[in-house]
Amino acid sequence: MFRTALRTVLAHKARLLMTVLAVMLGVAFVSGTLVFTDTLGNAFQNQSAKSYKDVAIGVTSYDHRDSGEAGAEKSPPGVSQETIGKIEGLDGVASVTGRVNGFAGVADPAGKLIGNGWVNTGSNFAPGKDGKDASYAFTQGSGPAKDGEIALDKATATKGKYTVGEPVRVATNGPVKEYTLTGVFTTDDGQVNAGGSLVLFDTAVAQKLYLEPGFYSDLTITAAAGASESRILDQVKPLLPENAEAQTGERLASDQAAQIKKSLESLNQMLLAFAAIALFVGVFLISNTFTMLVAQRTRELALLRAVGASRRQVKRSVLAEAVVVGAIASTIGFVLGIGLAVALRSLMGLTGAKVPAGALVISPTAVGAAFGVGVLITLLAAWLPARRAAKIPPVAAMNSVHGVATTKSLVVRNSIGGALALLGSAGIVAGAAAGSDGRMLIGAGAFLAMVGIIVLIPLLSRPVIALVRPLLHRVFGVSGKLAGLNAVRNPRRTGATASALAIGLTLVTGLTVLGVTIGQAIDKSTTDNIKADYMVRMEGAGDLDQSALTALEKAPGVSAVSPQQSATLEVKGDFHYASAVTPGDIEKVINIASVSGSLDTLAQGGIAVAEDTAKSNGWKVGDTLSVTYSDKKKGELKVGATYKPNEFLSPVLISTELATAHEARPYIPEVWVKMDGGASDAHEQALVDSLGKNPAITVMDQQDIRNEFGGMINTMLNIMYGLLAMALIIAILGVVNTLAMSVFERQQEIGMLRAIGLDRAKVKRMIRLEAVVISLFGAVIGVGLGSFLAWAIGQTFKDEIPGYALVIPWDRIGLFLVLAGLVGVLAALWPARSAAKLNMLTAIKTE
């Protein structure tokens, strides 16, 4: 029976190829993702180990004031020089190197920032007695030795086209400043090799920029020969301030590699999502293929039964075919996956990310997952066709009657499908009614509803396609009428084919409706709440220096400026986040709906409180609150106003003057600016000029602000459209399969139609229309279910998004339907051509 199964597989090469393609795509993404992750993880692990090769202990300090921790005690800005002296005196310590770190952005010759802001860092050049810093290997010049000098990593210097001796404009949190380049270096630092930029300053300059004189952010401790790292660690820990942590070099290397690997998780998740969609949709194609193979071999299988083969042997024969197909597909998919991993690694290099050299890692997990997933998916998809094959009676060998589904089996199928669909729909509606607590219920309901709809699709195909059959007849004549009839001739096969598109379009439609709805709500919120013409912020979500606010206030054409400065207040033991703003100007840049009192009281040292916060705390206008500031000083503030909650402001407002008096270093994430006469190119340039053309500071107009808040949604939608493309590829294969089988079964019928006058063009049209009808049927099911799911999910967070209202993007849905129709046309090319080329006499004689 196994030899029979193998011969059958090889005898239907076209069917084999389409099935292999369906499994192969999913396996390629699974194996490619795993190989890619393992390879990069191993490379970064080796690189991190190399960069910490001589490090026995690493010390890292944290400034709680910058961590956003409400009410944090004032702590040292880092590790002091005095502490370093104590560590140097410990037994087993060979040397201690102090590091200072912070943001530093380098401008290219056009004034634009090199890098993306997140990994643009600055540090200090810390030479030893030999005048060299072991962490950096200079290829040109030497390290900075005084104020006004810097060194750059090689990649940044190359991008900026800088050579030693040239001036370089560098931005930190303060005003941009011009430095002289003294050297270019290479380093094993993981962040730099992951695509970041690094600027080295003289130690005293770096401390002044980022901390305080005499303090360091990090320490690198090397051990004397034979010294115990764990013993040194135990001695170092008691000497450190509370906001500093010590770890072994091995642990630091591992943590750095893990952190870099974690940054790649979003890409890995996207690739695995591609794999999941491809495999799930592929199940229907595989099942369809084996159903067709069984249908074509009804007499052959019945003959095997007649000569003594048992049902179990027939079933095993079909499943053996599935194992062969799965193994072939998994092998090809795994090879393609390795190619995908190599391509992704190269792509990262082309996009600017520096990927360390390293061998390709093919782990047993990747191999096992590839073959396990491929073979298992194929077996699962082939199980029902195998079960049907086993039920073929020996008497079927005596005639050409194919096994037809019994009334009982159809009733059972439709009953199960109806029950699942109703149960799933009820779960979705119940989850929508439950609000934010109902999302898990909606997820479970969506799964049941999707499975139920897939089971019911054969039943739904007849009434739905019947609605368009008159239109097909009127527009396309006989070809249209025959196409409508043929589309429902085998409802099960039509349903399985339509399911591939239905699944893809359910996901994409649901996320598109959600994305467009949330995007419009955010867009409306932005336009309704922001009066400012510009928002100014640092690249990489850093904070602006006070000097930037002063410069903006003095810029020509500015009519109002207000920062949103972060502050905290403690009232009766509870911490409250506050926005420190400029009284009088804040109302001109942000639309604040006052409920009671007056915002003018901010100028007299009062506070304004969001309406819901005031109610929950029992505060009202006129109340005097005893507060404790972030520097632990106490005071009293009078509630001068309440206002409608605004997502662009904290629940409490105070004046910048009051906040700055209690903050050693004001934290200003953004500044809002209003210009006389509104936004214009000249006004934007005036703001850029006032900031010293700082490459690290971004000036955003209202459209930029709207794009900023909606950017994540657009990125998500683009990923989902990629998933749709994957579903379309597999759906095309499914439609090709169905039409090819339909042509095979109807050879005699097509021959008769040709004999009575239906020309080749009309035969082709008939097949193409049949494909379009099936594709659009699946698309309509997917669009309907996807919209329903989007409504339900939206109900769970509509209260969290002001102005949320469901939006159906008819233009995009129309485009999806057009694409579905195009899928049908493309899929019908080969089957239509085959049908038109059938010899009339040969076809008529076909049994």
JSON list of C-alpha atoms in Angstrom, two decimals, residues 561-744:
[
{"chain": "A", "resi": 561, "resn": "VAL", "atom": "CA", "xyz": [4.89, 79.02, 24.29]},
{"chain": "A", "resi": 562, "resn": "SER", "atom": "CA", "xyz": [4.20, 76.43, 26.95]},
{"chain": "A", "resi": 563, "resn": "PRO", "atom": "CA", "xyz": [6.15, 73.35, 27.86]},
{"chain": "A", "resi": 564, "resn": "GLN", "atom": "CA", "xyz": [4.58, 70.25, 29.25]},
{"chain": "A", "resi": 565, "resn": "GLN", "atom": "CA", "xyz": [7.09, 69.84, 32.04]},
{"chain": "A", "resi": 566, "resn": "SER", "atom": "CA", "xyz": [6.77, 66.72, 34.20]},
{"chain": "A", "resi": 567, "resn": "ALA", "atom": "CA", "xyz": [6.33, 67.08, 37.96]},
{"chain": "A", "resi": 568, "resn": "THR", "atom": "CA", "xyz": [4.96, 65.12, 40.91]},
{"chain": "A", "resi": 569, "resn": "LEU", "atom": "CA", "xyz": [3.04, 66.16, 44.01]},
{"chain": "A", "resi": 570, "resn": "GLU", "atom": "CA", "xyz": [2.25, 64.16, 47.14]},
{"chain": "A", "resi": 571, "resn": "VAL", "atom": "CA", "xyz": [-1.12, 64.87, 48.74]},
{"chain": "A", "resi": 572, "resn": "LYS", "atom": "CA", "xyz": [-2.13, 62.89, 51.84]},
{"chain": "A", "resi": 573, "resn": "GLY", "atom": "CA", "xyz": [0.28, 60.10, 50.98]},
{"chain": "A", "resi": 574, "resn": "ASP", "atom": "CA", "xyz": [-0.87, 59.75, 47.36]},
{"chain": "A", "resi": 575, "resn": "PHE", "atom": "CA", "xyz": [1.37, 60.77, 44.47]},
{"chain": "A", "resi": 576, "resn": "HIS", "atom": "CA", "xyz": [-0.12, 62.73, 41.57]},
{"chain": "A", "resi": 577, "resn": "TYR", "atom": "CA", "xyz": [1.54, 63.40, 38.22]},
{"chain": "A", "resi": 578, "resn": "ALA", "atom": "CA", "xyz": [1.36, 67.03, 37.16]},
{"chain": "A", "resi": 579, "resn": "SER", "atom": "CA", "xyz": [2.02, 69.01, 33.98]},
{"chain": "A", "resi": 580, "resn": "ALA", "atom": "CA", "xyz": [3.94, 72.20, 34.62]},
{"chain": "A", "resi": 581, "resn": "VAL", "atom": "CA", "xyz": [2.77, 74.78, 32.07]},
{"chain": "A", "resi": 582, "resn": "THR", "atom": "CA", "xyz": [3.09, 78.47, 31.33]},
{"chain": "A", "resi": 583, "resn": "PRO", "atom": "CA", "xyz": [0.05, 80.35, 32.76]},
{"chain": "A", "resi": 584, "resn": "GLY", "atom": "CA", "xyz": [-1.76, 82.41, 30.16]},
{"chain": "A", "resi": 585, "resn": "ASP", "atom": "CA", "xyz": [-0.05, 80.63, 27.25]},
{"chain": "A", "resi": 586, "resn": "ILE", "atom": "CA", "xyz": [-1.26, 77.08, 27.91]},
{"chain": "A", "resi": 587, "resn": "GLU", "atom": "CA", "xyz": [-4.84, 77.96, 26.90]},
{"chain": "A", "resi": 588, "resn": "LYS", "atom": "CA", "xyz": [-3.52, 79.31, 23.59]},
{"chain": "A", "resi": 589, "resn": "VAL", "atom": "CA", "xyz": [-1.69, 76.11, 22.66]},
{"chain": "A", "resi": 590, "resn": "ILE", "atom": "CA", "xyz": [-3.97, 73.43, 24.18]},
{"chain": "A", "resi": 591, "resn": "ASN", "atom": "CA", "xyz": [-7.76, 73.50, 24.14]},
{"chain": "A", "resi": 592, "resn": "ILE", "atom": "CA", "xyz": [-8.66, 73.22, 27.83]},
{"chain": "A", "resi": 593, "resn": "ALA", "atom": "CA", "xyz": [-12.38, 73.05, 28.63]},
{"chain": "A", "resi": 594, "resn": "SER", "atom": "CA", "xyz": [-12.77, 74.74, 32.02]},
{"chain": "A", "resi": 595, "resn": "VAL", "atom": "CA", "xyz": [-15.51, 73.34, 34.29]},
{"chain": "A", "resi": 596, "resn": "SER", "atom": "CA", "xyz": [-15.25, 75.68, 37.28]},
{"chain": "A", "resi": 597, "resn": "GLY", "atom": "CA", "xyz": [-12.92, 78.40, 38.54]},
{"chain": "A", "resi": 598, "resn": "SER", "atom": "CA", "xyz": [-10.29, 80.06, 36.37]},
{"chain": "A", "resi": 599, "resn": "LEU", "atom": "CA", "xyz": [-6.99, 78.87, 34.93]},
{"chain": "A", "resi": 600, "resn": "ASP", "atom": "CA", "xyz": [-5.63, 82.35, 35.63]},
{"chain": "A", "resi": 601, "resn": "THR", "atom": "CA", "xyz": [-5.05, 81.19, 39.21]},
{"chain": "A", "resi": 602, "resn": "LEU", "atom": "CA", "xyz": [-2.04, 79.18, 37.96]},
{"chain": "A", "resi": 603, "resn": "ALA", "atom": "CA", "xyz": [-0.14, 82.47, 37.75]},
{"chain": "A", "resi": 604, "resn": "GLN", "atom": "CA", "xyz": [-0.82, 83.08, 41.46]},
{"chain": "A", "resi": 605, "resn": "GLY", "atom": "CA", "xyz": [0.65, 79.72, 42.45]},
{"chain": "A", "resi": 606, "resn": "GLY", "atom": "CA", "xyz": [-2.58, 77.74, 42.41]},
{"chain": "A", "resi": 607, "resn": "ILE", "atom": "CA", "xyz": [-3.33, 74.41, 40.78]},
{"chain": "A", "resi": 608, "resn": "ALA", "atom": "CA", "xyz": [-5.93, 73.21, 38.30]},
{"chain": "A", "resi": 609, "resn": "VAL", "atom": "CA", "xyz": [-7.31, 69.68, 38.53]},
{"chain": "A", "resi": 610, "resn": "ALA", "atom": "CA", "xyz": [-9.03, 67.43, 35.98]},
{"chain": "A", "resi": 611, "resn": "GLU", "atom": "CA", "xyz": [-12.72, 67.00, 36.79]},
{"chain": "A", "resi": 612, "resn": "ASP", "atom": "CA", "xyz": [-12.59, 63.23, 37.38]},
{"chain": "A", "resi": 613, "resn": "THR", "atom": "CA", "xyz": [-9.47, 63.52, 39.58]},
{"chain": "A", "resi": 614, "resn": "ALA", "atom": "CA", "xyz": [-11.11, 66.26, 41.65]},
{"chain": "A", "resi": 615, "resn": "LYS", "atom": "CA", "xyz": [-14.24, 64.14, 42.16]},
{"chain": "A", "resi": 616, "resn": "SER", "atom": "CA", "xyz": [-12.33, 60.98, 43.12]},
{"chain": "A", "resi": 617, "resn": "ASN", "atom": "CA", "xyz": [-10.32, 62.91, 45.72]},
{"chain": "A", "resi": 618, "resn": "GLY", "atom": "CA", "xyz": [-13.17, 65.09, 46.98]},
{"chain": "A", "resi": 619, "resn": "TRP", "atom": "CA", "xyz": [-11.48, 68.32, 45.90]},
{"chain": "A", "resi": 620, "resn": "LYS", "atom": "CA", "xyz": [-13.31, 71.45, 44.78]},
{"chain": "A", "resi": 621, "resn": "VAL", "atom": "CA", "xyz": [-12.41, 74.99, 43.73]},
{"chain": "A", "resi": 622, "resn": "GLY", "atom": "CA", "xyz": [-11.26, 76.99, 46.75]},
{"chain": "A", "resi": 623, "resn": "ASP", "atom": "CA", "xyz": [-9.83, 74.00, 48.68]},
{"chain": "A", "resi": 624, "resn": "THR", "atom": "CA", "xyz": [-6.30, 74.33, 50.04]},
{"chain": "A", "resi": 625, "resn": "LEU", "atom": "CA", "xyz": [-4.17, 71.23, 49.72]},
{"chain": "A", "resi": 626, "resn": "SER", "atom": "CA", "xyz": [-1.09, 70.38, 51.78]},
{"chain": "A", "resi": 627, "resn": "VAL", "atom": "CA", "xyz": [1.46, 69.05, 49.31]},
{"chain": "A", "resi": 628, "resn": "THR", "atom": "CA", "xyz": [4.96, 67.60, 49.38]},
{"chain": "A", "resi": 629, "resn": "TYR", "atom": "CA", "xyz": [7.13, 68.38, 46.35]},
{"chain": "A", "resi": 630, "resn": "SER", "atom": "CA", "xyz": [9.65, 66.05, 44.71]},
{"chain": "A", "resi": 631, "resn": "ASP", "atom": "CA", "xyz": [12.48, 67.65, 46.71]},
{"chain": "A", "resi": 632, "resn": "LYS", "atom": "CA", "xyz": [10.55, 66.74, 49.93]},
{"chain": "A", "resi": 633, "resn": "LYS", "atom": "CA", "xyz": [9.75, 70.35, 50.74]},
{"chain": "A", "resi": 634, "resn": "LYS", "atom": "CA", "xyz": [6.21, 70.98, 51.91]},
{"chain": "A", "resi": 635, "resn": "GLY", "atom": "CA", "xyz": [3.73, 73.68, 50.92]},
{"chain": "A", "resi": 636, "resn": "GLU", "atom": "CA", "xyz": [0.09, 74.56, 50.41]},
{"chain": "A", "resi": 637, "resn": "LEU", "atom": "CA", "xyz": [-1.66, 74.96, 47.06]},
{"chain": "A", "resi": 638, "resn": "LYS", "atom": "CA", "xyz": [-5.13, 76.30, 46.40]},
{"chain": "A", "resi": 639, "resn": "VAL", "atom": "CA", "xyz": [-7.38, 74.61, 43.85]},
{"chain": "A", "resi": 640, "resn": "GLY", "atom": "CA", "xyz": [-8.18, 77.42, 41.43]},
{"chain": "A", "resi": 641, "resn": "ALA", "atom": "CA", "xyz": [-9.93, 75.54, 38.62]},
{"chain": "A", "resi": 642, "resn": "THR", "atom": "CA", "xyz": [-11.22, 72.20, 37.38]},
{"chain": "A", "resi": 643, "resn": "TYR", "atom": "CA", "xyz": [-11.21, 71.19, 33.71]},
{"chain": "A", "resi": 644, "resn": "LYS", "atom": "CA", "xyz": [-12.38, 68.41, 31.41]},
{"chain": "A", "resi": 645, "resn": "PRO", "atom": "CA", "xyz": [-9.79, 65.58, 31.21]},
{"chain": "A", "resi": 646, "resn": "ASN", "atom": "CA", "xyz": [-7.37, 66.07, 28.31]},
{"chain": "A", "resi": 647, "resn": "GLU", "atom": "CA", "xyz": [-5.15, 63.25, 27.04]},
{"chain": "A", "resi": 648, "resn": "PHE", "atom": "CA", "xyz": [-2.41, 65.74, 26.20]},
{"chain": "A", "resi": 649, "resn": "LEU", "atom": "CA", "xyz": [-2.16, 66.93, 29.83]},
{"chain": "A", "resi": 650, "resn": "SER", "atom": "CA", "xyz": [-1.69, 65.30, 33.22]},
{"chain": "A", "resi": 651, "resn": "PRO", "atom": "CA", "xyz": [-4.60, 65.30, 35.71]},
{"chain": "A", "resi": 652, "resn": "VAL", "atom": "CA", "xyz": [-3.01, 68.20, 37.63]},
{"chain": "A", "resi": 653, "resn": "LEU", "atom": "CA", "xyz": [-1.67, 71.52, 36.25]},
{"chain": "A", "resi": 654, "resn": "ILE", "atom": "CA", "xyz": [0.81, 73.82, 38.00]},
{"chain": "A", "resi": 655, "resn": "SER", "atom": "CA", "xyz": [2.99, 76.65, 36.76]},
{"chain": "A", "resi": 656, "resn": "THR", "atom": "CA", "xyz": [6.50, 76.03, 35.41]},
{"chain": "A", "resi": 657, "resn": "GLU", "atom": "CA", "xyz": [7.83, 78.56, 37.93]},
{"chain": "A", "resi": 658, "resn": "LEU", "atom": "CA", "xyz": [6.46, 76.51, 40.83]},
{"chain": "A", "resi": 659, "resn": "ALA", "atom": "CA", "xyz": [7.74, 73.18, 39.42]},
{"chain": "A", "resi": 660, "resn": "THR", "atom": "CA", "xyz": [11.22, 74.48, 38.57]},
{"chain": "A", "resi": 661, "resn": "ALA", "atom": "CA", "xyz": [11.69, 75.79, 42.10]},
{"chain": "A", "resi": 662, "resn": "HIS", "atom": "CA", "xyz": [11.56, 72.20, 43.36]},
{"chain": "A", "resi": 663, "resn": "GLU", "atom": "CA", "xyz": [13.41, 70.41, 40.55]},
{"chain": "A", "resi": 664, "resn": "ALA", "atom": "CA", "xyz": [17.20, 70.35, 40.28]},
{"chain": "A", "resi": 665, "resn": "ARG", "atom": "CA", "xyz": [16.82, 69.53, 36.61]},
{"chain": "A", "resi": 666, "resn": "PRO", "atom": "CA", "xyz": [13.41, 70.24, 34.99]},
{"chain": "A", "resi": 667, "resn": "TYR", "atom": "CA", "xyz": [12.19, 67.37, 32.80]},
{"chain": "A", "resi": 668, "resn": "ILE", "atom": "CA", "xyz": [10.67, 68.84, 29.61]},
{"chain": "A", "resi": 669, "resn": "PRO", "atom": "CA", "xyz": [9.59, 66.17, 27.09]},
{"chain": "A", "resi": 670, "resn": "GLU", "atom": "CA", "xyz": [7.89, 68.64, 24.73]},
{"chain": "A", "resi": 671, "resn": "VAL", "atom": "CA", "xyz": [7.10, 72.29, 24.11]},
{"chain": "A", "resi": 672, "resn": "TRP", "atom": "CA", "xyz": [4.00, 73.66, 22.35]},
{"chain": "A", "resi": 673, "resn": "VAL", "atom": "CA", "xyz": [4.38, 76.80, 20.22]},
{"chain": "A", "resi": 674, "resn": "LYS", "atom": "CA", "xyz": [1.79, 79.18, 18.72]},
{"chain": "A", "resi": 675, "resn": "MET", "atom": "CA", "xyz": [2.87, 81.57, 15.95]},
{"chain": "A", "resi": 676, "resn": "ASP", "atom": "CA", "xyz": [1.46, 84.89, 14.77]},
{"chain": "A", "resi": 677, "resn": "GLY", "atom": "CA", "xyz": [-0.35, 84.12, 11.53]},
{"chain": "A", "resi": 678, "resn": "GLY", "atom": "CA", "xyz": [-0.18, 80.34, 11.95]},
{"chain": "A", "resi": 679, "resn": "ALA", "atom": "CA", "xyz": [2.23, 77.75, 10.59]},
{"chain": "A", "resi": 680, "resn": "SER", "atom": "CA", "xyz": [4.42, 78.51, 7.59]},
{"chain": "A", "resi": 681, "resn": "ASP", "atom": "CA", "xyz": [7.79, 77.49, 6.20]},
{"chain": "A", "resi": 682, "resn": "ALA", "atom": "CA", "xyz": [9.27, 80.78, 7.38]},
{"chain": "A", "resi": 683, "resn": "HIS", "atom": "CA", "xyz": [7.96, 80.30, 10.91]},
{"chain": "A", "resi": 684, "resn": "GLU", "atom": "CA", "xyz": [9.25, 76.75, 11.07]},
{"chain": "A", "resi": 685, "resn": "GLN", "atom": "CA", "xyz": [12.67, 77.88, 9.90]},
{"chain": "A", "resi": 686, "resn": "ALA", "atom": "CA", "xyz": [12.63, 80.64, 12.53]},
{"chain": "A", "resi": 687, "resn": "LEU", "atom": "CA", "xyz": [12.10, 78.04, 15.26]},
{"chain": "A", "resi": 688, "resn": "VAL", "atom": "CA", "xyz": [14.84, 75.79, 13.84]},
{"chain": "A", "resi": 689, "resn": "ASP", "atom": "CA", "xyz": [17.24, 78.76, 13.70]},
{"chain": "A", "resi": 690, "resn": "SER", "atom": "CA", "xyz": [16.38, 79.82, 17.25]},
{"chain": "A", "resi": 691, "resn": "LEU", "atom": "CA", "xyz": [17.39, 76.35, 18.46]},
{"chain": "A", "resi": 692, "resn": "GLY", "atom": "CA", "xyz": [20.77, 76.67, 16.77]},
{"chain": "A", "resi": 693, "resn": "LYS", "atom": "CA", "xyz": [19.76, 74.24, 13.98]},
{"chain": "A", "resi": 694, "resn": "ASN", "atom": "CA", "xyz": [20.02, 71.46, 16.53]},
{"chain": "A", "resi": 695, "resn": "PRO", "atom": "CA", "xyz": [19.84, 68.16, 14.58]},
{"chain": "A", "resi": 696, "resn": "ALA", "atom": "CA", "xyz": [18.48, 66.31, 17.64]},
{"chain": "A", "resi": 697, "resn": "ILE", "atom": "CA", "xyz": [15.47, 68.58, 18.11]},
{"chain": "A", "resi": 698, "resn": "THR", "atom": "CA", "xyz": [12.39, 68.01, 15.93]},
{"chain": "A", "resi": 699, "resn": "VAL", "atom": "CA", "xyz": [9.95, 70.78, 15.07]},
{"chain": "A", "resi": 700, "resn": "MET", "atom": "CA", "xyz": [6.60, 69.19, 14.14]},
{"chain": "A", "resi": 701, "resn": "ASP", "atom": "CA", "xyz": [3.63, 70.97, 12.58]},
{"chain": "A", "resi": 702, "resn": "GLN", "atom": "CA", "xyz": [0.05, 69.81, 13.15]},
{"chain": "A", "resi": 703, "resn": "GLN", "atom": "CA", "xyz": [0.15, 67.30, 10.30]},
{"chain": "A", "resi": 704, "resn": "ASP", "atom": "CA", "xyz": [3.41, 65.86, 11.66]},
{"chain": "A", "resi": 705, "resn": "ILE", "atom": "CA", "xyz": [1.79, 65.60, 15.10]},
{"chain": "A", "resi": 706, "resn": "ARG", "atom": "CA", "xyz": [-1.17, 63.72, 13.65]},
{"chain": "A", "resi": 707, "resn": "ASN", "atom": "CA", "xyz": [1.17, 61.41, 11.75]},
{"chain": "A", "resi": 708, "resn": "GLU", "atom": "CA", "xyz": [3.21, 60.82, 14.91]},
{"chain": "A", "resi": 709, "resn": "PHE", "atom": "CA", "xyz": [0.25, 59.64, 16.95]},
{"chain": "A", "resi": 710, "resn": "GLY", "atom": "CA", "xyz": [-1.21, 57.62, 14.08]},
{"chain": "A", "resi": 711, "resn": "GLY", "atom": "CA", "xyz": [2.09, 56.16, 12.87]},
{"chain": "A", "resi": 712, "resn": "MET", "atom": "CA", "xyz": [1.87, 52.96, 14.91]},
{"chain": "A", "resi": 713, "resn": "ILE", "atom": "CA", "xyz": [-1.58, 52.21, 13.52]},
{"chain": "A", "resi": 714, "resn": "ASN", "atom": "CA", "xyz": [-0.41, 52.69, 9.93]},
{"chain": "A", "resi": 715, "resn": "THR", "atom": "CA", "xyz": [2.57, 50.39, 10.56]},
{"chain": "A", "resi": 716, "resn": "MET", "atom": "CA", "xyz": [0.25, 47.72, 11.96]},
{"chain": "A", "resi": 717, "resn": "LEU", "atom": "CA", "xyz": [-2.04, 48.00, 8.93]},
{"chain": "A", "resi": 718, "resn": "ASN", "atom": "CA", "xyz": [0.88, 47.64, 6.54]},
{"chain": "A", "resi": 719, "resn": "ILE", "atom": "CA", "xyz": [1.88, 44.43, 8.30]},
{"chain": "A", "resi": 720, "resn": "MET", "atom": "CA", "xyz": [-1.68, 43.15, 8.01]},
{"chain": "A", "resi": 721, "resn": "TYR", "atom": "CA", "xyz": [-1.73, 43.93, 4.29]},
{"chain": "A", "resi": 722, "resn": "GLY", "atom": "CA", "xyz": [1.37, 41.74, 4.06]},
{"chain": "A", "resi": 723, "resn": "LEU", "atom": "CA", "xyz": [-0.64, 38.96, 5.69]},
{"chain": "A", "resi": 724, "resn": "LEU", "atom": "CA", "xyz": [-3.38, 39.50, 3.13]},
{"chain": "A", "resi": 725, "resn": "ALA", "atom": "CA", "xyz": [-0.84, 39.10, 0.33]},
{"chain": "A", "resi": 726, "resn": "MET", "atom": "CA", "xyz": [0.25, 35.78, 1.84]},
{"chain": "A", "resi": 727, "resn": "ALA", "atom": "CA", "xyz": [-3.38, 34.61, 2.06]},
{"chain": "A", "resi": 728, "resn": "LEU", "atom": "CA", "xyz": [-3.96, 35.70, -1.55]},
{"chain": "A", "resi": 729, "resn": "ILE", "atom": "CA", "xyz": [-1.03, 33.63, -2.82]},
{"chain": "A", "resi": 730, "resn": "ILE", "atom": "CA", "xyz": [-2.35, 30.49, -1.17]},
{"chain": "A", "resi": 731, "resn": "ALA", "atom": "CA", "xyz": [-5.94, 31.32, -2.14]},
{"chain": "A", "resi": 732, "resn": "ILE", "atom": "CA", "xyz": [-4.87, 31.53, -5.80]},
{"chain": "A", "resi": 733, "resn": "LEU", "atom": "CA", "xyz": [-3.44, 28.02, -5.51]},
{"chain": "A", "resi": 734, "resn": "GLY", "atom": "CA", "xyz": [-6.69, 26.85, -3.94]},
{"chain": "A", "resi": 735, "resn": "VAL", "atom": "CA", "xyz": [-8.85, 28.32, -6.69]},
{"chain": "A", "resi": 736, "resn": "VAL", "atom": "CA", "xyz": [-6.54, 26.84, -9.34]},
{"chain": "A", "resi": 737, "resn": "ASN", "atom": "CA", "xyz": [-6.93, 23.45, -7.67]},
{"chain": "A", "resi": 738, "resn": "THR", "atom": "CA", "xyz": [-10.71, 23.68, -7.54]},
{"chain": "A", "resi": 739, "resn": "LEU", "atom": "CA", "xyz": [-11.08, 24.81, -11.13]},
{"chain": "A", "resi": 740, "resn": "ALA", "atom": "CA", "xyz": [-8.65, 22.20, -12.38]},
{"chain": "A", "resi": 741, "resn": "MET", "atom": "CA", "xyz": [-10.67, 19.49, -10.65]},
{"chain": "A", "resi": 742, "resn": "SER", "atom": "CA", "xyz": [-13.90, 21.00, -11.96]},
{"chain": "A", "resi": 743, "resn": "VAL", "atom": "CA", "xyz": [-12.54, 20.88, -15.53]},
{"chain": "A", "resi": 744, "resn": "PHE", "atom": "CA", "xyz": [-11.37, 17.28, -15.02]}
]
